[in-house]
Amino acid sequence: MKTQEVSEDAVGRRVSCDGERGTVRYVGPVPPTAGVWLGVEWDDPERGKHDGSHEGERYFTCRHPTGGSFVRPKKASFGVDYVTALKQRYEVKLQEVIGEELTISSKTVMMVGFEDVKQKQRLENLTEIGLRRCEVSGPGPENEIRNTTPLAQSLDLSGNLLSSWEVLAAITEQLESLQELQLSHNRLSISSEPSRLSPAFSRLRVLSLNSCALTWTQVLHCAPMWQKLEELYLADNDITELQRPERVLQTLKVLDLSNNHIVQETVLEISHLPCLEKLNLSSTGLSVIQFSDASPGNKTALFPALKTLLLDDNNISEWRVVNELEKLPSLLHLSCRRNPLQQREKNLETARQIIIARLSRLELLDMRQVLSDERKGAELDYCKMFGLAWLKAGGHREPEKNVPNTEFTSEHPRFLALIQKYGAPEEGELKEQIPFALKNQLLTVTFVCPEDSERKPIEKKLPGSMIVQKVKGLLHRLLKLPGVELKLSYTCSQMAGREIEIDNDLKPLEFYSVEEGDRILVRWS
C-alpha cells in the first residue's frame, strides 16, 4: 500500500515492519512533524515505545504501556493476498529446480526427473498448504483461491497479517475440503455475528489459536463458527476465568489451555464437555483439583470421557490431588512432571511409584508406559510404605476388625482395595514414614574392601537419593583409585549371609533399598 493510498480505512489492519507484526490503531498527523503517520500497537510490546500518547496527546490506546509507536507508511507492509503468497512460496521454488543446469566435475548436466515433482506440487493438487509468516492479509480476487487450491485439507496461516475473522472466512469459504487450520500468532478482531460465518468452517476439525491474545469469553463468542470442531489449541493466550460452554464445543475431543493463568476454581466449568478425551492444563498455576460430587473410592460424573490429562509445570504439592484424579472414570494417561509434589519426594522414581499405586487404571505416566510388573511392585511397596499408618488408624489384618478411621481412608482411598488384592503386609515389611528433613534423608553406610584387608572400613553419611555413579566417584577419591572400574554390592542385617549387587550406575541408593547401617562392599579389578 503506497503512502498516498493510506486512509483512515487502514485502522484495524495488520502490518509488518522489520519482522515485527502489529495492528494499525491510528492514521494521521503527529505534530510538530509533517506528513502521515501510522500509530501501531505491536504484538510484542517490547517493540513499542509508549501507550499511544505522544507529548501529552493521546492518539490511540494499547493493552500494554509500551506496546505502541509511530511509523511512516512507507516502512510498513500491509501484506499480500493468499494466491500471491502461495505462488511466492511454491512456484518460485519449483522454477529454481525444474530444468536447471548444474556443473558437476566440470561437466554441465541438465536436471532430469523433476517433472514428477512439478506434477505433484502443482498448486491445484496441494492438500497441505504452509503459508506461515508469509504476510497473507486477504483472499485476493473472487474465487481465485477456489480455482487455485481446490483440494486443500490442511492450511497453516500462523503469523500472518489477517485482521479479522471475516477476512479469514473469505479465504476458508473457498476451501471446501479444509479440515485443519493453524492460526497461531495472529490478532483477529472478533466478529459481531460469528454464526453467520460458520459455513466457511463447516468441515473444520482441528484449529490452532496459540498466542492470539484471546480470552475465554472471546473463544466462546467465536465458537458458533466451529460446529464440528474436535481439537482446539489455545496455549499462551489471555485465558483466566473459564465459563461453561453452552451449546458450543460439544464435539470437542482435545483442548489445550496450557500457558494460561487460569483461575483454578473455574476449571470444572469445562468438565461437562461430553466428548473431551484429552485436556492440557500444563503451566496454568494449578494447585488443587476437587470433585466434590464423589466420595473417596467412587467415580465423578465430571469429565466423563477424559482419557489423557497433562498437568506439567504446575503448583501441585499434595497427594490428595492425585487421589482426586482416581475419581475420573476414564483416565488412562497422566503427565504431571516438574510439580512440587515430586520435588518434595526428592526421589522421582519413588514419586512415580506412589502415583501409580494411587491411580488404578493408569497406563501411561509422564510419557512412560506403566507395565504390569511395575504396577505390582508399586502397589506392594505402597502397602508397606503406609502399613504402619494403617495400623495406627485402626486397621487390622483380620478383615472383620479392619476399620481404619475416615482420615486414613480419605488420604489413602485405594489402600483397603490393595490389601484385599495382595494381603496385608507382614510386620517386618512395614516402613516408618519419616517427615522430610535433610538429616532424615542421610544414611550412615560403611564402605568395606573385602579383597584388600589392609584398607580400613570407611563410614560415611550419604543421601539415599545419591545415584550409584556419584557414589563411585566419591570412592575413587576416598580410595585414591582413579580410572579403576569399581563393582559394588551391599549386605544388611535383615538378610544375613546375602550379598546384593548394585549394578546400575544411574539408579539411586534408595532403589536398592540401602538402609541405615548397611555395609557397601567395594571391589575392583
Short mmCIF file of C-alpha atoms in Angstrom, two decimals:
data_model
loop_
_atom_site.label_atom_id
_atom_site.label_comp_id
_atom_site.label_asym_id
_atom_site.label_seq_id
_atom_site.Cartn_x
_atom_site.Cartn_y
_atom_site.Cartn_z
CA MET A 1 0.00 0.00 0.00
CA LYS A 2 1.57 3.28 -1.12
CA THR A 3 1.75 6.29 1.20
CA GLN A 4 -0.80 8.32 -0.71
CA GLU A 5 -3.24 5.42 -0.57
CA VAL A 6 -3.20 5.19 3.23
CA SER A 7 -6.52 6.38 4.65
CA GLU A 8 -8.41 6.02 7.88
CA ASP A 9 -9.72 2.73 6.49
CA ALA A 10 -6.32 1.32 7.37
CA VAL A 11 -7.22 1.46 11.08
CA GLY A 12 -7.63 -2.11 12.28
CA ARG A 13 -5.48 -3.57 9.52
CA ARG A 14 -2.41 -5.63 10.25
CA VAL A 15 1.10 -4.56 9.24
CA SER A 16 4.64 -5.85 9.50
CA CYS A 17 7.78 -3.81 9.92
CA ASP A 18 11.30 -5.20 10.27
CA GLY A 19 9.91 -8.65 11.03
CA GLU A 20 7.52 -7.46 13.76
CA ARG A 21 3.72 -7.59 13.39
CA GLY A 22 1.19 -5.13 14.74
CA THR A 23 -2.26 -3.58 14.30
CA VAL A 24 -2.85 -0.07 12.96
CA ARG A 25 -4.69 1.98 15.59
CA TYR A 26 -4.27 5.47 14.13
CA VAL A 27 -3.67 7.12 10.73
CA GLY A 28 -2.87 10.82 10.52
CA PRO A 29 -0.53 13.62 11.51
CA VAL A 30 1.60 13.74 14.66
CA PRO A 31 2.61 17.39 15.24
CA PRO A 32 5.01 19.02 15.04
CA THR A 33 6.21 16.70 12.26
CA ALA A 34 4.69 16.87 8.78
CA GLY A 35 3.01 14.07 6.85
CA VAL A 36 1.05 10.95 7.67
CA TRP A 37 1.98 8.52 10.44
CA LEU A 38 0.66 5.09 11.37
CA GLY A 39 0.05 4.53 15.06
CA VAL A 40 0.76 0.81 15.57
CA GLU A 41 0.07 -1.46 18.53
CA TRP A 42 2.72 -4.19 18.30
CA ASP A 43 2.10 -7.84 19.11
CA ASP A 44 5.36 -7.79 21.05
CA PRO A 45 5.13 -4.85 23.48
CA GLU A 46 8.95 -4.76 23.68
CA ARG A 47 8.89 -3.42 20.11
CA GLY A 48 6.94 -0.31 21.13
CA LYS A 49 7.82 2.89 22.96
CA HIS A 50 4.59 4.21 24.53
CA ASP A 51 0.88 3.53 25.10
CA GLY A 52 -0.42 5.60 22.18
CA SER A 53 0.26 9.01 23.75
CA HIS A 54 2.82 11.48 22.47
CA GLU A 55 3.82 14.72 24.23
CA GLY A 56 0.64 14.72 26.31
CA GLU A 57 -1.69 13.99 23.37
CA ARG A 58 -3.45 10.61 23.11
CA TYR A 59 -3.71 9.26 19.56
CA PHE A 60 -4.70 5.63 20.29
CA THR A 61 -4.76 3.13 23.15
CA CYS A 62 -2.72 -0.01 23.79
CA ARG A 63 -3.10 -3.00 26.07
CA HIS A 64 0.50 -2.58 27.22
CA PRO A 65 2.12 0.69 28.38
CA THR A 66 4.99 0.22 25.91
CA GLY A 67 3.04 -1.54 23.16
CA GLY A 68 2.73 1.36 20.70
CA SER A 69 4.80 3.51 18.37
CA PHE A 70 4.50 5.60 15.23
CA VAL A 71 5.94 4.53 11.87
CA ARG A 72 5.85 6.05 8.41
CA PRO A 73 3.57 4.17 5.97
CA LYS A 74 6.45 3.50 3.58
CA LYS A 75 8.15 1.39 6.26
CA ALA A 76 5.09 -0.78 6.88
CA SER A 77 3.93 -3.72 4.80
CA PHE A 78 0.19 -4.36 4.59
CA GLY A 79 0.83 -7.83 3.19
CA VAL A 80 -0.26 -9.72 0.09
CA ASP A 81 -3.27 -11.79 -0.90
CA TYR A 82 -3.45 -15.56 -0.42
CA VAL A 83 -2.71 -16.58 -4.02
CA THR A 84 0.24 -14.20 -4.36
CA ALA A 85 1.77 -15.64 -1.19
CA LEU A 86 1.04 -19.16 -2.43
CA LYS A 87 2.85 -18.59 -5.73
CA GLN A 88 5.78 -16.94 -4.00
CA ARG A 89 6.00 -19.86 -1.60
CA TYR A 90 5.59 -22.77 -4.04
CA GLU A 91 6.06 -21.81 -7.69
CA VAL A 92 9.31 -19.88 -7.23
CA LYS A 93 10.87 -22.93 -5.57
CA LEU A 94 9.91 -25.14 -8.50
CA GLN A 95 11.29 -22.70 -11.03
CA GLU A 96 14.59 -22.81 -9.21
CA VAL A 97 14.73 -26.57 -9.75
CA ILE A 98 12.95 -27.51 -12.99
CA GLY A 99 15.26 -27.65 -15.99
CA GLU A 100 18.16 -26.09 -14.10
CA GLU A 101 21.69 -26.73 -15.38
CA LEU A 102 24.24 -27.90 -12.84
CA THR A 103 28.03 -28.20 -13.14
CA ILE A 104 29.38 -31.43 -11.68
CA SER A 105 33.10 -32.23 -12.02
CA SER A 106 33.45 -29.56 -14.73
CA LYS A 107 30.66 -31.17 -16.81
CA THR A 108 27.39 -29.38 -17.46
CA VAL A 109 24.32 -31.59 -16.98
CA MET A 110 20.58 -30.98 -17.13
CA MET A 111 18.38 -31.69 -14.11
CA VAL A 112 16.06 -34.51 -15.13
CA GLY A 113 13.29 -36.41 -13.40
CA PHE A 114 11.72 -33.31 -11.88
CA GLU A 115 8.55 -33.36 -13.96
CA ASP A 116 7.04 -35.75 -11.38
CA VAL A 117 7.91 -33.25 -8.65
CA LYS A 118 6.36 -30.48 -10.67
CA GLN A 119 3.20 -32.51 -11.19
CA LYS A 120 3.00 -33.47 -7.51
CA GLN A 121 3.46 -29.89 -6.35
CA ARG A 122 1.15 -28.27 -8.84
CA LEU A 123 -0.90 -25.86 -6.81
CA GLU A 124 -4.22 -27.43 -7.67
CA ASN A 125 -3.01 -30.79 -6.33
CA LEU A 126 -1.88 -29.49 -2.93
CA THR A 127 -3.73 -30.92 0.08
CA GLU A 128 -1.40 -29.47 2.75
CA ILE A 129 -0.50 -25.80 2.42
CA GLY A 130 2.04 -23.98 4.57
CA LEU A 131 1.99 -20.18 4.46
CA ARG A 132 3.43 -19.46 7.89
CA ARG A 133 4.77 -15.89 8.18
CA CYS A 134 4.09 -15.12 4.50
CA GLU A 135 2.31 -11.80 5.23
CA VAL A 136 -1.07 -13.02 3.97
CA SER A 137 -3.61 -10.25 4.58
CA GLY A 138 -6.62 -11.19 2.45
CA PRO A 139 -8.20 -13.52 -0.12
CA GLY A 140 -7.48 -11.62 -3.34
CA PRO A 141 -9.70 -11.74 -6.48
CA GLU A 142 -13.05 -13.51 -6.19
CA ASN A 143 -12.96 -17.33 -6.48
CA GLU A 144 -9.22 -17.35 -7.26
CA ILE A 145 -8.47 -19.42 -4.15
CA ARG A 146 -11.18 -21.94 -5.05
CA ASN A 147 -9.69 -22.36 -8.51
CA THR A 148 -6.06 -22.44 -7.36
CA THR A 149 -6.10 -24.85 -4.36
CA PRO A 150 -9.41 -26.75 -4.52
CA LEU A 151 -8.12 -29.85 -2.67
CA ALA A 152 -6.63 -28.15 0.41
CA GLN A 153 -7.37 -30.07 3.63
CA SER A 154 -4.72 -28.53 5.91
CA LEU A 155 -3.72 -24.86 5.94
CA ASP A 156 -1.09 -23.10 8.07
CA LEU A 157 -1.63 -19.33 8.26
CA SER A 158 0.29 -18.79 11.51
CA GLY A 159 1.98 -15.42 11.98
CA ASN A 160 0.31 -13.57 9.11
CA LEU A 161 -1.45 -10.22 8.69
CA LEU A 162 -5.10 -11.29 8.80
CA SER A 163 -7.12 -8.60 10.56
CA SER A 164 -10.49 -10.26 11.28
CA TRP A 165 -12.50 -13.45 11.21
CA GLU A 166 -14.45 -12.01 8.27
CA VAL A 167 -11.25 -11.69 6.23
CA LEU A 168 -10.24 -15.23 7.22
CA ALA A 169 -13.70 -16.58 6.31
CA ALA A 170 -13.35 -15.03 2.84
CA ILE A 171 -10.35 -17.38 2.39
CA THR A 172 -11.65 -20.55 4.02
CA GLU A 173 -15.09 -20.46 2.41
CA GLN A 174 -13.30 -21.19 -0.87
CA LEU A 175 -11.55 -24.25 0.60
CA GLU A 176 -14.44 -26.67 0.78
CA SER A 177 -12.33 -29.64 2.00
CA LEU A 178 -10.50 -27.75 4.76
CA GLN A 179 -10.29 -29.78 7.98
CA GLU A 180 -7.19 -28.43 9.77
CA LEU A 181 -6.34 -24.76 10.27
CA GLN A 182 -3.29 -23.26 12.01
CA LEU A 183 -3.81 -19.63 13.05
CA SER A 184 -1.32 -19.16 15.90
CA HIS A 185 0.36 -15.76 16.35
CA ASN A 186 -2.41 -13.79 14.67
CA ARG A 187 -4.60 -10.99 16.03
CA LEU A 188 -8.10 -11.38 14.60
CA SER A 189 -10.79 -8.87 15.53
CA ILE A 190 -13.88 -10.63 16.84
CA SER A 191 -16.93 -10.94 14.58
CA SER A 192 -20.20 -9.44 15.79
CA GLU A 193 -22.13 -12.29 14.14
CA PRO A 194 -19.92 -15.40 14.31
CA SER A 195 -22.69 -17.87 13.45
CA ARG A 196 -23.08 -16.13 10.09
CA LEU A 197 -19.51 -17.20 9.26
CA SER A 198 -19.99 -20.88 10.17
CA PRO A 199 -20.36 -22.08 6.52
CA ALA A 200 -16.73 -21.02 5.96
CA PHE A 201 -15.61 -23.56 8.61
CA SER A 202 -18.20 -26.30 8.01
CA ARG A 203 -15.68 -29.17 7.74
CA LEU A 204 -13.12 -27.86 10.23
CA ARG A 205 -11.95 -30.49 12.75
CA VAL A 206 -8.64 -29.06 14.07
CA LEU A 207 -8.00 -25.40 14.97
CA SER A 208 -4.83 -23.93 16.48
CA LEU A 209 -5.06 -20.45 18.03
CA ASN A 210 -1.95 -20.40 20.21
CA SER A 211 -0.60 -16.95 21.17
CA CYS A 212 -3.53 -14.98 19.75
CA ALA A 213 -4.23 -12.81 22.86
CA LEU A 214 -7.69 -14.39 23.25
CA THR A 215 -9.82 -14.52 26.39
CA TRP A 216 -12.13 -17.44 27.15
CA THR A 217 -15.14 -15.16 26.67
CA GLN A 218 -13.92 -14.39 23.15
CA VAL A 219 -13.36 -18.08 22.43
CA LEU A 220 -16.94 -18.91 23.43
CA HIS A 221 -18.21 -15.97 21.37
CA CYS A 222 -16.39 -17.33 18.29
CA ALA A 223 -17.27 -20.98 18.92
CA PRO A 224 -20.56 -20.99 16.92
CA MET A 225 -18.35 -20.76 13.81
CA TRP A 226 -16.79 -24.17 14.55
CA GLN A 227 -19.74 -26.55 14.73
CA LYS A 228 -17.80 -29.79 14.08
CA LEU A 229 -14.54 -28.94 15.83
CA GLU A 230 -12.73 -31.85 17.54
CA GLU A 231 -9.36 -30.34 18.51
CA LEU A 232 -8.78 -26.80 19.81
CA TYR A 233 -5.34 -25.47 20.78
CA LEU A 234 -5.32 -22.28 22.88
CA ALA A 235 -1.90 -22.26 24.54
CA ASP A 236 -0.34 -18.98 25.66
CA ASN A 237 -3.40 -16.72 25.42
CA ASP A 238 -5.10 -14.37 27.90
CA ILE A 239 -7.44 -17.03 29.28
CA THR A 240 -8.01 -16.69 33.02
CA GLU A 241 -11.56 -17.39 34.14
CA LEU A 242 -13.41 -20.23 32.42
CA GLN A 243 -17.15 -20.29 31.82
CA ARG A 244 -19.26 -23.30 30.91
CA PRO A 245 -19.69 -23.77 27.14
CA GLU A 246 -23.40 -23.76 26.38
CA ARG A 247 -24.41 -25.35 23.07
CA VAL A 248 -20.88 -24.86 21.69
CA LEU A 249 -17.73 -27.01 21.61
CA GLN A 250 -19.84 -30.08 22.35
CA THR A 251 -17.92 -32.18 19.78
CA LEU A 252 -14.51 -31.24 21.22
CA LYS A 253 -12.15 -34.19 21.92
CA VAL A 254 -8.87 -32.31 22.54
CA LEU A 255 -8.46 -28.99 24.38
CA ASP A 256 -5.10 -27.31 25.07
CA LEU A 257 -5.18 -24.49 27.65
CA SER A 258 -1.51 -24.66 28.63
CA ASN A 259 0.45 -21.50 29.50
CA ASN A 260 -2.64 -19.58 30.58
CA HIS A 261 -3.02 -18.25 34.15
CA ILE A 262 -6.32 -19.95 34.85
CA VAL A 263 -8.40 -19.33 37.98
CA GLN A 264 -8.37 -22.91 39.26
CA GLU A 265 -11.82 -22.68 40.84
CA THR A 266 -13.24 -22.32 37.30
CA VAL A 267 -11.62 -25.45 35.78
CA LEU A 268 -14.71 -27.55 36.43
CA GLU A 269 -16.72 -25.24 34.15
CA ILE A 270 -15.39 -27.29 31.21
CA SER A 271 -15.99 -30.64 32.92
CA HIS A 272 -19.34 -31.19 31.21
CA LEU A 273 -17.94 -31.35 27.68
CA PRO A 274 -19.27 -34.80 26.75
CA CYS A 275 -16.60 -35.86 24.21
CA LEU A 276 -13.47 -34.34 25.77
CA GLU A 277 -10.75 -37.04 25.79
CA LYS A 278 -7.54 -35.01 26.17
CA LEU A 279 -7.01 -31.89 28.28
CA ASN A 280 -3.75 -29.94 28.62
CA LEU A 281 -3.60 -27.78 31.76
CA SER A 282 0.21 -27.55 31.95
CA SER A 283 1.69 -24.27 33.21
CA THR A 284 -1.65 -22.88 34.34
CA GLY A 285 -0.77 -22.31 38.02
CA LEU A 286 -2.98 -25.21 39.11
CA SER A 287 -2.53 -26.48 42.68
CA VAL A 288 -5.87 -28.11 43.52
CA ILE A 289 -8.47 -30.24 41.75
CA GLN A 290 -11.51 -31.45 43.64
CA PHE A 291 -14.52 -33.45 42.52
CA SER A 292 -16.99 -32.85 45.33
CA ASP A 293 -19.75 -34.92 43.73
CA ALA A 294 -17.91 -38.18 44.53
CA SER A 295 -16.61 -39.53 47.86
CA PRO A 296 -13.20 -41.28 48.10
CA GLY A 297 -13.25 -44.56 46.22
CA ASN A 298 -16.12 -43.51 43.93
CA LYS A 299 -16.23 -42.02 40.43
CA THR A 300 -17.19 -38.49 39.50
CA ALA A 301 -19.77 -37.64 36.84
CA LEU A 302 -17.47 -34.85 35.59
CA PHE A 303 -15.12 -35.19 32.61
CA PRO A 304 -16.88 -38.43 31.61
CA ALA A 305 -14.72 -39.17 28.53
CA LEU A 306 -11.35 -37.77 29.71
CA LYS A 307 -8.55 -40.27 28.98
CA THR A 308 -5.47 -38.02 28.90
CA LEU A 309 -4.64 -35.21 31.36
CA LEU A 310 -1.49 -33.06 31.22
CA LEU A 311 -0.57 -31.18 34.43
CA ASP A 312 3.15 -30.47 33.93
CA ASP A 313 4.83 -27.40 35.47
CA ASN A 314 2.10 -26.53 37.96
CA ASN A 315 1.97 -25.97 41.75
CA ILE A 316 0.60 -29.37 42.79
CA SER A 317 2.11 -30.25 46.17
CA GLU A 318 -0.46 -32.50 47.85
CA TRP A 319 -1.16 -36.21 47.28
CA ARG A 320 -4.86 -35.56 47.73
CA VAL A 321 -4.85 -34.04 44.23
CA VAL A 322 -3.70 -37.40 42.85
CA ASN A 323 -6.41 -39.11 44.91
CA GLU A 324 -8.99 -36.87 43.26
CA LEU A 325 -7.75 -37.97 39.82
CA GLU A 326 -8.63 -41.56 40.74
CA LYS A 327 -12.27 -40.41 40.66
CA LEU A 328 -12.08 -39.75 36.90
CA PRO A 329 -13.89 -42.68 35.26
CA SER A 330 -11.85 -42.86 32.02
CA LEU A 331 -8.36 -41.57 32.93
CA LEU A 332 -5.58 -43.69 31.38
CA HIS A 333 -2.75 -41.24 30.63
CA LEU A 334 -1.32 -38.65 33.02
CA SER A 335 1.63 -36.28 32.87
CA CYS A 336 2.49 -34.23 35.97
CA ARG A 337 6.20 -33.55 35.67
CA ARG A 338 8.00 -30.71 37.46
CA ASN A 339 5.49 -30.17 40.25
CA PRO A 340 6.42 -29.53 43.91
CA LEU A 341 4.92 -32.94 44.74
CA GLN A 342 7.79 -34.76 43.04
CA GLN A 343 10.39 -32.31 44.32
CA ARG A 344 9.20 -32.90 47.87
CA GLU A 345 9.73 -36.64 47.50
CA LYS A 346 13.30 -35.96 46.30
CA ASN A 347 13.36 -39.33 44.51
CA LEU A 348 11.42 -39.09 41.25
CA GLU A 349 11.11 -42.86 40.93
CA THR A 350 9.53 -43.09 44.39
CA ALA A 351 7.06 -40.37 43.44
CA ARG A 352 6.25 -42.24 40.24
CA GLN A 353 5.55 -45.47 42.17
CA ILE A 354 3.22 -43.66 44.59
CA ILE A 355 1.26 -42.10 41.71
CA ILE A 356 0.91 -45.50 40.00
CA ALA A 357 -0.32 -47.08 43.23
CA ARG A 358 -2.89 -44.34 43.79
CA LEU A 359 -4.30 -44.44 40.22
CA SER A 360 -5.67 -47.89 39.45
CA ARG A 361 -6.18 -47.66 35.68
CA LEU A 362 -3.16 -45.63 34.64
CA GLU A 363 -1.42 -46.97 31.51
CA LEU A 364 0.95 -44.09 30.74
CA LEU A 365 2.64 -41.80 33.28
CA ASP A 366 4.90 -38.91 32.25
CA MET A 367 5.20 -40.34 28.74
CA ARG A 368 6.37 -43.74 30.04
CA GLN A 369 4.27 -46.88 29.83
CA VAL A 370 3.14 -48.45 33.10
CA LEU A 371 3.85 -52.17 32.74
CA SER A 372 2.09 -54.81 34.84
CA ASP A 373 5.25 -55.71 36.78
CA GLU A 374 5.89 -52.06 37.62
CA ARG A 375 2.31 -51.66 38.81
CA LYS A 376 2.51 -54.73 41.02
CA GLY A 377 5.79 -53.56 42.58
CA ALA A 378 4.44 -50.05 43.12
CA GLU A 379 1.27 -51.27 44.80
CA LEU A 380 3.12 -53.71 47.07
CA ASP A 381 5.61 -51.01 48.11
CA TYR A 382 2.74 -48.62 48.75
CA CYS A 383 1.16 -51.11 51.17
CA LYS A 384 4.47 -51.45 53.03
CA MET A 385 5.10 -47.71 52.98
CA PHE A 386 1.80 -46.79 54.62
CA GLY A 387 1.16 -50.02 56.54
CA LEU A 388 2.14 -48.60 59.93
CA ALA A 389 -0.13 -45.59 59.42
CA TRP A 390 -2.94 -48.01 58.50
CA LEU A 391 -2.48 -49.99 61.71
CA LYS A 392 -2.30 -46.83 63.83
CA ALA A 393 -5.53 -45.59 62.21
CA GLY A 394 -7.44 -48.72 63.31
CA GLY A 395 -6.50 -51.10 60.50
CA HIS A 396 -6.20 -54.82 61.28
CA ARG A 397 -5.02 -57.93 59.46
CA GLU A 398 -8.26 -59.67 60.37
CA PRO A 399 -10.90 -58.43 57.89
CA GLU A 400 -13.71 -58.17 60.45
CA LYS A 401 -11.57 -55.89 62.63
CA ASN A 402 -10.15 -53.85 59.74
CA VAL A 403 -11.90 -50.50 60.22
CA PRO A 404 -9.37 -47.66 59.74
CA ASN A 405 -10.59 -44.16 60.51
CA THR A 406 -12.03 -41.76 57.93
CA GLU A 407 -8.90 -39.60 57.91
CA PHE A 408 -6.78 -42.54 56.72
CA THR A 409 -9.23 -43.73 54.08
CA SER A 410 -9.50 -40.17 52.74
CA GLU A 411 -5.73 -39.90 52.46
CA HIS A 412 -5.34 -43.44 51.05
CA PRO A 413 -8.60 -44.34 49.28
CA ARG A 414 -7.04 -47.33 47.46
CA PHE A 415 -5.31 -48.90 50.47
CA LEU A 416 -8.10 -51.26 51.51
CA ALA A 417 -8.53 -52.47 47.92
CA LEU A 418 -4.79 -53.11 47.67
CA ILE A 419 -4.54 -55.22 50.83
CA GLN A 420 -7.58 -57.12 49.65
CA LYS A 421 -5.71 -57.74 46.38
CA TYR A 422 -2.31 -58.67 47.87
CA GLY A 423 -2.97 -59.34 51.52
CA ALA A 424 -1.83 -57.19 54.43
CA PRO A 425 1.94 -56.58 54.62
CA GLU A 426 3.90 -58.51 57.22
CA GLU A 427 5.12 -56.59 60.25
CA GLY A 428 8.78 -56.88 59.20
CA GLU A 429 7.97 -55.31 55.81
CA LEU A 430 6.44 -52.13 57.17
CA LYS A 431 8.37 -48.89 56.68
CA GLU A 432 8.01 -45.95 59.02
CA GLN A 433 7.30 -42.68 57.22
CA ILE A 434 9.72 -40.01 58.43
CA PRO A 435 8.89 -36.34 57.75
CA PHE A 436 11.27 -34.82 55.24
CA ALA A 437 14.39 -33.17 56.60
CA LEU A 438 17.93 -33.39 55.27
CA LYS A 439 19.14 -35.20 58.39
CA ASN A 440 16.41 -37.81 57.95
CA GLN A 441 17.47 -38.42 54.35
CA LEU A 442 21.11 -39.19 55.18
CA LEU A 443 22.11 -42.84 55.52
CA THR A 444 25.12 -43.94 57.53
CA VAL A 445 26.85 -46.65 55.47
CA THR A 446 30.22 -48.36 55.82
CA PHE A 447 32.43 -48.96 52.78
CA VAL A 448 34.42 -52.18 53.04
CA CYS A 449 37.08 -53.52 50.64
CA PRO A 450 36.87 -57.33 51.20
CA GLU A 451 39.72 -58.12 48.80
CA ASP A 452 42.14 -55.62 50.33
CA SER A 453 42.41 -56.32 54.07
CA GLU A 454 44.91 -53.51 54.61
CA ARG A 455 42.26 -50.88 53.86
CA LYS A 456 40.23 -49.86 56.89
CA PRO A 457 36.41 -49.58 56.63
CA ILE A 458 35.19 -46.03 55.88
CA GLU A 459 31.96 -44.75 57.42
CA LYS A 460 30.04 -42.04 55.52
CA LYS A 461 26.68 -40.28 55.66
CA LEU A 462 25.11 -40.21 52.19
CA PRO A 463 21.69 -39.09 50.89
CA GLY A 464 19.51 -42.01 49.83
CA SER A 465 18.83 -40.17 46.57
CA MET A 466 22.52 -40.22 45.61
CA ILE A 467 22.98 -42.13 42.35
CA VAL A 468 25.47 -45.01 42.17
CA GLN A 469 27.62 -43.18 39.61
CA LYS A 470 28.28 -40.37 42.12
CA VAL A 471 28.97 -42.91 44.89
CA LYS A 472 31.66 -44.46 42.67
CA GLY A 473 33.12 -41.01 42.01
CA LEU A 474 33.33 -40.43 45.76
CA LEU A 475 35.03 -43.82 46.23
CA HIS A 476 37.59 -43.09 43.52
CA ARG A 477 38.67 -40.07 45.59
CA LEU A 478 38.44 -41.74 49.01
CA LEU A 479 40.34 -44.86 47.95
CA LYS A 480 42.70 -42.99 45.60
CA LEU A 481 41.85 -45.31 42.71
CA PRO A 482 41.33 -43.01 39.71
CA GLY A 483 40.28 -44.67 36.46
CA VAL A 484 39.62 -48.08 38.03
CA GLU A 485 36.28 -49.80 37.34
CA LEU A 486 34.53 -50.36 40.65
CA LYS A 487 31.99 -53.09 41.41
CA LEU A 488 29.59 -52.52 44.31
CA SER A 489 27.30 -54.71 46.37
CA TYR A 490 25.86 -54.45 49.87
CA THR A 491 24.82 -56.52 52.87
CA CYS A 492 22.29 -55.75 55.59
CA SER A 493 21.48 -57.24 58.98
CA GLN A 494 17.94 -58.23 57.92
CA MET A 495 19.32 -60.57 55.23
CA ALA A 496 22.40 -62.05 56.87
CA GLY A 497 24.66 -64.00 54.52
CA ARG A 498 23.13 -62.48 51.37
CA GLU A 499 25.04 -60.05 49.16
CA ILE A 500 23.00 -57.81 46.84
CA GLU A 501 24.67 -56.47 43.68
CA ILE A 502 24.47 -52.73 42.90
CA ASP A 503 24.70 -52.91 39.12
CA ASN A 504 23.07 -49.78 37.66
CA ASP A 505 25.09 -46.57 37.83
CA LEU A 506 22.05 -44.39 37.10
CA LYS A 507 19.90 -45.63 39.99
CA PRO A 508 19.89 -44.03 43.47
CA LEU A 509 20.88 -45.96 46.59
CA GLU A 510 17.19 -45.97 47.59
CA PHE A 511 16.41 -48.04 44.51
CA TYR A 512 18.39 -50.91 46.01
CA SER A 513 16.79 -50.38 49.46
CA VAL A 514 20.14 -49.47 51.02
CA GLU A 515 19.31 -48.51 54.61
CA GLU A 516 20.90 -47.05 57.72
CA GLY A 517 23.86 -49.16 58.95
CA ASP A 518 24.30 -51.25 55.77
CA ARG A 519 27.76 -52.24 54.51
CA ILE A 520 28.68 -51.47 50.90
CA LEU A 521 31.32 -53.84 49.53
CA VAL A 522 33.82 -52.32 47.09
CA ARG A 523 35.77 -54.44 44.59
CA TRP A 524 37.87 -53.60 41.56
CA SER A 525 39.96 -55.42 39.01
#
